[in-house]
mmCIF file of C-alpha atoms in Angstrom:
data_model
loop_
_atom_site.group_PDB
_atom_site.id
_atom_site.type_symbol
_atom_site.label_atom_id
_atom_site.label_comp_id
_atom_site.label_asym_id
_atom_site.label_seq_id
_atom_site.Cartn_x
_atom_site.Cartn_y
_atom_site.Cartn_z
ATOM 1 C CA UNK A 1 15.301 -21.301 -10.926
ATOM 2 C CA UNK A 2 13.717 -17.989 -9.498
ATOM 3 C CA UNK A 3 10.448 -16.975 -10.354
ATOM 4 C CA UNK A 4 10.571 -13.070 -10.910
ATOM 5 C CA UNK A 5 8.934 -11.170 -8.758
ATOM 6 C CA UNK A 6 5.399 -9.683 -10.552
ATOM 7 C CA UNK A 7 4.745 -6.118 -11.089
ATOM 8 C CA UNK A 8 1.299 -5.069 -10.242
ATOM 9 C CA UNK A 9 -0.353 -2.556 -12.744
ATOM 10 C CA UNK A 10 -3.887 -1.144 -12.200
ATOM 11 C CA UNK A 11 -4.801 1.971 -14.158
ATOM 12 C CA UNK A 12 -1.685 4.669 -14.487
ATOM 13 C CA UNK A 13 -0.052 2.349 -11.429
ATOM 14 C CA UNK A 14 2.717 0.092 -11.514
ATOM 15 C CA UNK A 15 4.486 -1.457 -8.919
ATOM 16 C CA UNK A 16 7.686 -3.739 -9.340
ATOM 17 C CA UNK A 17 8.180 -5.520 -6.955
ATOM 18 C CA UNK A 18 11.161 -7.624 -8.461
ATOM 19 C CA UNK A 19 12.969 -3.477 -8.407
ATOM 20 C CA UNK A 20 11.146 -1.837 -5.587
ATOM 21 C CA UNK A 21 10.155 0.644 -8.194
ATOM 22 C CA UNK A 22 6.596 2.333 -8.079
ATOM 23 C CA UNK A 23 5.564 4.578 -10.940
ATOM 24 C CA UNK A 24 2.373 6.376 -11.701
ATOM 25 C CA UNK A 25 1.891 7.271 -15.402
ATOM 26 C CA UNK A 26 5.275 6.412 -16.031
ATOM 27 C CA UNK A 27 6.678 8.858 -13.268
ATOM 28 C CA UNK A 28 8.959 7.203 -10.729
ATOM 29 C CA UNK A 29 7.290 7.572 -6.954
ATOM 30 C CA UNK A 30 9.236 8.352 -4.182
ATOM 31 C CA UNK A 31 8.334 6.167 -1.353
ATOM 32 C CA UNK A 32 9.885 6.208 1.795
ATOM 33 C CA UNK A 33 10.885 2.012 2.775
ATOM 34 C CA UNK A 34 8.026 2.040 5.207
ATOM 35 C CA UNK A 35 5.515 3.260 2.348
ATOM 36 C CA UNK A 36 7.205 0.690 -0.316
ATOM 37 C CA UNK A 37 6.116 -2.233 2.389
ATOM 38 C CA UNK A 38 2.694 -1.594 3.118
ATOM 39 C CA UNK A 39 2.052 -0.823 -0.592
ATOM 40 C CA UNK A 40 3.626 -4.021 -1.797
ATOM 41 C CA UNK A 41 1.507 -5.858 0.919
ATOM 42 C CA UNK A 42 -1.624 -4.277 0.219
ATOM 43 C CA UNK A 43 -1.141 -4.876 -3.786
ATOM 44 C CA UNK A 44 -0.211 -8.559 -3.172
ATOM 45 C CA UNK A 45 -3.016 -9.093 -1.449
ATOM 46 C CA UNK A 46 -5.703 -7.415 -3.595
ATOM 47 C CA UNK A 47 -9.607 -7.670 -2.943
ATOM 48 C CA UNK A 48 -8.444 -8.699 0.464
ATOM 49 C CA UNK A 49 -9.432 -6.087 3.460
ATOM 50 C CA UNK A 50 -6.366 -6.506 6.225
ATOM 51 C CA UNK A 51 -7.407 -5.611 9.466
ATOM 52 C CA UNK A 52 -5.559 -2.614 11.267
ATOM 53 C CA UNK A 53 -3.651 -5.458 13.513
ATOM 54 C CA UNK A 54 -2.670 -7.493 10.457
ATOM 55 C CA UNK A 55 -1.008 -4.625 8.651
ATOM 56 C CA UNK A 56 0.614 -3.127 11.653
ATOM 57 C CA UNK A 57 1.892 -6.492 12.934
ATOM 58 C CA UNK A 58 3.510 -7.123 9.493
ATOM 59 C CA UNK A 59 4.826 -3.709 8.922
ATOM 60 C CA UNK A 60 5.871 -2.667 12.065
ATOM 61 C CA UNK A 61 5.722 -5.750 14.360
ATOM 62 C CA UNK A 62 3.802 -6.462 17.569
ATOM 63 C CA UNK A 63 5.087 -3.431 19.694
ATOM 64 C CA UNK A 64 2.735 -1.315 17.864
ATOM 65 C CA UNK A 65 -0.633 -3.174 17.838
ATOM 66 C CA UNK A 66 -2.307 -0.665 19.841
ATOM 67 C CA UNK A 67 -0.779 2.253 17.562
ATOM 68 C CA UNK A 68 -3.290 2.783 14.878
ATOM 69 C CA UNK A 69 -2.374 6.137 14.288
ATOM 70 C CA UNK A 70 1.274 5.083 12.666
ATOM 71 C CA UNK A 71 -0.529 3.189 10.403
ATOM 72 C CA UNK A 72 -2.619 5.889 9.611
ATOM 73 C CA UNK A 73 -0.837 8.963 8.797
ATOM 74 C CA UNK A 74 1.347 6.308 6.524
ATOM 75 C CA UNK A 75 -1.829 5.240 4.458
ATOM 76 C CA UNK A 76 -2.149 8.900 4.260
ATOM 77 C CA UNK A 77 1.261 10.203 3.049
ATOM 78 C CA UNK A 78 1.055 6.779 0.695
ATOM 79 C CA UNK A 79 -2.644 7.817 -0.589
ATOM 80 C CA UNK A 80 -0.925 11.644 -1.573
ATOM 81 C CA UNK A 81 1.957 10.349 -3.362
ATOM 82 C CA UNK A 82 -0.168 7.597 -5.513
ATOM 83 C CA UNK A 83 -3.927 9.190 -5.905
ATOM 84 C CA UNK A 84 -5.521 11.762 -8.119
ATOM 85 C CA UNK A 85 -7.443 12.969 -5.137
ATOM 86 C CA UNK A 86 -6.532 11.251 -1.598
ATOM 87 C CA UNK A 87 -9.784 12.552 -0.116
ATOM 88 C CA UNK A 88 -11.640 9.683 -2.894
ATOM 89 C CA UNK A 89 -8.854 7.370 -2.936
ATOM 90 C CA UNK A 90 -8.988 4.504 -5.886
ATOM 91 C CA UNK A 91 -6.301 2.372 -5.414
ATOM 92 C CA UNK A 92 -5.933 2.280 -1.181
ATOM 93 C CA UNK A 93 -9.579 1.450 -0.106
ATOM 94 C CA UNK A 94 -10.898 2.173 3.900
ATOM 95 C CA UNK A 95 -12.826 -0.568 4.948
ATOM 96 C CA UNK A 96 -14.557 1.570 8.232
ATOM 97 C CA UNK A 97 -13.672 -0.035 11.308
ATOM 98 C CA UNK A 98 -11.771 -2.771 10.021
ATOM 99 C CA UNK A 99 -8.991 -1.904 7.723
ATOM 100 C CA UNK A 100 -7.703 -1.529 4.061
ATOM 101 C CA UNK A 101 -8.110 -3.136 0.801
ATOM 102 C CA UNK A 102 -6.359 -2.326 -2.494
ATOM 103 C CA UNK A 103 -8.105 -2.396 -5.114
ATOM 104 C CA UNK A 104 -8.067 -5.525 -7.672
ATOM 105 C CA UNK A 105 -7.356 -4.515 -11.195
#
């Protein structure tokens, strides 16, 4: 027997990941495939900071260790589709210097 996938909800955001569906307020997100991964792994890992290496080995494999900037014009695009105000994020969390967090609900 399967377990079905969880969907993450924290404030007016929902992610299911059983679906690949994200919605905010009950709108239906468009996220490119790239965006849908490093949300899902951000949410399923929530309180957790992942370093800059972590999430770009994971999302875009080893070949682009050394490319920080790929992962962060994605956390940008991702932060305009899914916050209020992208400038004061509340879901996608910098930690300076290290990485990202998403925020536990």
């Amino acid at each position: 027997q399967q377990v079905p996938e969880p969907v993450i909800q924290i404030d007016a955001l929902e992610i299911d990941l059983a679906r690949r569906l994200v919605r905010l307020r009950g709108e239906t997100v468009a996220l490119t495939p790239t965006e849908y991964e490093l949300l899902r792994l951000l949410a399923t890992n929530a309180g957790k900071v992942l370093t800059h290496r972590q999430i770009l080995k994971q999302i875009w494999g080893v070949g682009y260790l050394e490319q920080p900037h790929v992962l962060r014009v994605n956390i940008s695009n991702l932060r305009h589709k899914i916050e209020n105000d992208a400038s004061r994020p509340r879901y996608i969390l910098t930690e300076s210097g290290v990485g990202y967090r998403f925020r536990e609900g």
